[in-house]
Tab-separated table of C-alpha atoms in Angstrom:
chain	number	residue	atom	x	y	z
A	1218	UNK	CA	92.407	131.567	39.454
A	1219	UNK	CA	92.403	127.878	38.016
A	1220	UNK	CA	92.783	126.654	40.638
A	1221	UNK	CA	90.009	128.404	41.867
A	1222	UNK	CA	87.463	128.449	39.376
A	1223	UNK	CA	88.212	124.082	39.086
A	1224	UNK	CA	87.158	123.694	43.008
A	1225	UNK	CA	83.972	125.552	42.372
A	1226	UNK	CA	83.212	123.343	40.134
A	1227	UNK	CA	84.265	120.611	42.378
A	1228	UNK	CA	86.960	119.293	40.153
A	1229	UNK	CA	89.152	118.516	42.895
A	1230	UNK	CA	86.684	116.868	45.078
A	1231	UNK	CA	88.888	113.985	46.003
A	1232	UNK	CA	91.484	116.716	46.979
A	1233	UNK	CA	89.213	118.321	49.643
A	1234	UNK	CA	88.361	114.760	51.650
A	1235	UNK	CA	91.605	114.002	52.458
A	1236	UNK	CA	92.646	118.072	53.449
A	1237	UNK	CA	91.822	118.871	56.684
A	1238	UNK	CA	90.590	121.742	57.720
A	1239	UNK	CA	91.280	122.044	61.451
A	1240	UNK	CA	93.268	120.298	63.414
A	1241	UNK	CA	92.190	117.693	66.328
A	1242	UNK	CA	90.773	118.834	69.689
A	1243	UNK	CA	88.585	116.715	72.493
A	1244	UNK	CA	85.596	118.006	73.473
A	1245	UNK	CA	84.449	118.417	77.704
A	1246	UNK	CA	80.411	118.842	78.331
A	1247	UNK	CA	77.861	117.811	81.372
A	1248	UNK	CA	76.047	114.141	80.871
A	1249	UNK	CA	73.539	115.692	83.225
A	1250	UNK	CA	73.100	112.886	86.086
A	1251	UNK	CA	73.219	109.687	83.807
A	1252	UNK	CA	74.518	106.653	84.874
A	1253	UNK	CA	78.464	106.585	85.773
A	1254	UNK	CA	78.450	103.241	83.410
A	1255	UNK	CA	76.150	104.050	81.439
A	1256	UNK	CA	78.900	106.728	80.630
A	1257	UNK	CA	81.610	104.156	80.885
A	1258	UNK	CA	80.213	103.258	78.227
A	1259	UNK	CA	79.844	105.926	75.956
A	1260	UNK	CA	83.778	106.737	76.743
A	1261	UNK	CA	84.670	103.548	75.846
A	1262	UNK	CA	82.260	102.910	72.352
A	1263	UNK	CA	83.748	106.745	71.722
A	1264	UNK	CA	88.149	104.680	71.615
A	1265	UNK	CA	86.627	101.965	69.599
A	1266	UNK	CA	87.349	102.578	65.608
A	1267	UNK	CA	83.521	102.357	63.494
């Protein structure tokens, strides 16, 4: 119970920032008629780390 109480009060914030709550996935959706070059640029931008 101590850990749960500590987490509720924000004492484990650093730990929680490094926990992944779900597995990596992907999104597929419609572009609604955007030009192909715009779509290509969007995909390339997603692959570049920020």
